Amino acid sequence: MKVLIAAGGTGGHIYPGLAIAEKIKSENPGAEIIFIGSMVGMEKNIIPQFGYPIEYIRVRGFERKASLETLAAIKGIFDGLSDAKKIIKKHQPDLVIGTGGFTAGPLLLIASRRKIKTMIHEQNAYPGKTNLMLGKRVDRIAISFKEAEKYFPQERTFLAGNPVRSEYHQIDRGELRKNLNLSDSQKMILIMGGSQGAGSINQSALSLIASYKNRDDRVIYHLTGKDQYESIKQEVENLGRSPSGHVIIDAYSNEVHRLLGAADLVISRSGAMSVAEIQAVGVPSILVPYPMAAGNHQEFNARVISDPGGGVLIKDKELTGALLIQTVESLLEDEEKRLKMSQIVKKQSIINAGDRIYDEINKLMEN
């Protein structure tokens, strides 16, 4: 079986694609999997690290306001369709899967026209525009939240959950903390704003870091996002907390499972994959939804965890350094509450999302 997976843009689209690829290879070692991406997303750096070949389609995103960039993006649609046709002709795939990103549209559109089996995976409760369009054409639609089913044809839609890589389900907390040189008395806080970073979280985190200046029992791992890495690192140094064993600043990590597994608390945006990874590991969280997300879907994602008591939701406009310090400390000082939060969030995880998707792939290929 030859499979093309269109997964690009941000980690939220790329890592589900990798998880699906991992599942296919585990069940069918002879399957040939090729990723399709663009040169403007993170996939060109991430996919090769996992050993999969990747080819590229020329595409661009749209600006909110009309501009020369909009014209370039329109041209990119035609370039993308042309490249998609060439890739489909070259590989003659048995199945094409789209997990999001600019490349999914042209590739899935051409594949559906050629009567090649197709599937999309929608990570959020409110679908993106590309998947809304593709939902009318593809053979199977995997959704992660039940609330998304009303946007797609019922007979082709199934609840899968968000597939995370197997590492997230094989956490050895003691070993991970040992590898990070964390003692039993130290509480580790992981701060992450997604692959692009989150300005409000990053700025509020500076106050938290400053408040822990003289506390060796607090360890912070801060993933800033690549665009804000240098500026946040410099500001931390200005606070007198040069990155050290107690404050670790990095732009991004391809091994977030190791950090989540060792953490006592995570501060994060609530993108669908971040939520799925937090659920899989079962770590207590403070979630700050991105306010500009389409359909406000990040707040809904956050409420899936916070409403039953598995985490704390702080709206972006309400986030301050003082509130973050207060919230973090109240949780770190209450071990019983964190344990209850962990139990709640762990129960929410759909641990067999990969199995559900692979079962549908099998049904699709048998038809």
Short mmCIF file of C-alpha atoms in Angstrom, two decimals, residues 36-40 55-62 68-88 102-107 109-110:
data_model
loop_
_atom_site.label_atom_id
_atom_site.label_comp_id
_atom_site.label_asym_id
_atom_site.label_seq_id
_atom_site.Cartn_x
_atom_site.Cartn_y
_atom_site.Cartn_z
CA ILE A 36 3.49 16.11 1.15
CA GLY A 37 4.15 19.59 2.51
CA SER A 38 5.13 23.10 1.56
CA MET A 39 8.33 25.05 1.97
CA VAL A 40 6.57 27.70 4.09
CA GLU A 55 7.87 16.24 -1.29
CA TYR A 56 6.63 19.78 -1.69
CA ILE A 57 3.72 21.63 -3.25
CA ARG A 58 3.83 25.34 -3.98
CA VAL A 59 1.19 27.00 -1.83
CA ARG A 60 0.76 30.11 0.28
CA GLY A 61 -1.60 31.25 2.99
CA PHE A 62 -4.07 34.11 2.60
CA LEU A 68 -0.14 41.77 -3.20
CA GLU A 69 0.27 38.78 -0.90
CA THR A 70 -3.35 37.84 -1.64
CA LEU A 71 -2.60 37.82 -5.36
CA ALA A 72 0.43 35.65 -4.71
CA ALA A 73 -1.72 33.26 -2.68
CA ILE A 74 -4.27 33.00 -5.50
CA LYS A 75 -1.44 32.16 -7.89
CA GLY A 76 -0.30 29.63 -5.31
CA ILE A 77 -3.63 27.80 -5.60
CA PHE A 78 -3.03 27.13 -9.29
CA ASP A 79 0.61 26.23 -8.65
CA GLY A 80 -0.51 23.86 -5.89
CA LEU A 81 -3.07 22.14 -8.08
CA SER A 82 -0.47 21.71 -10.82
CA ASP A 83 2.06 20.25 -8.39
CA ALA A 84 -0.59 18.00 -6.83
CA LYS A 85 -1.45 16.55 -10.24
CA LYS A 86 2.23 15.77 -10.86
CA ILE A 87 2.66 14.12 -7.47
CA ILE A 88 -0.47 11.98 -7.87
CA PHE A 102 -1.97 24.48 2.95
CA THR A 103 -1.07 21.36 0.97
CA ALA A 104 -4.09 19.29 2.02
CA GLY A 105 -6.56 21.18 -0.17
CA PRO A 106 -4.98 20.73 -3.60
CA LEU A 107 -3.73 17.18 -2.95
CA LEU A 109 -9.02 17.67 -4.26
CA ILE A 110 -7.04 16.11 -7.10
#
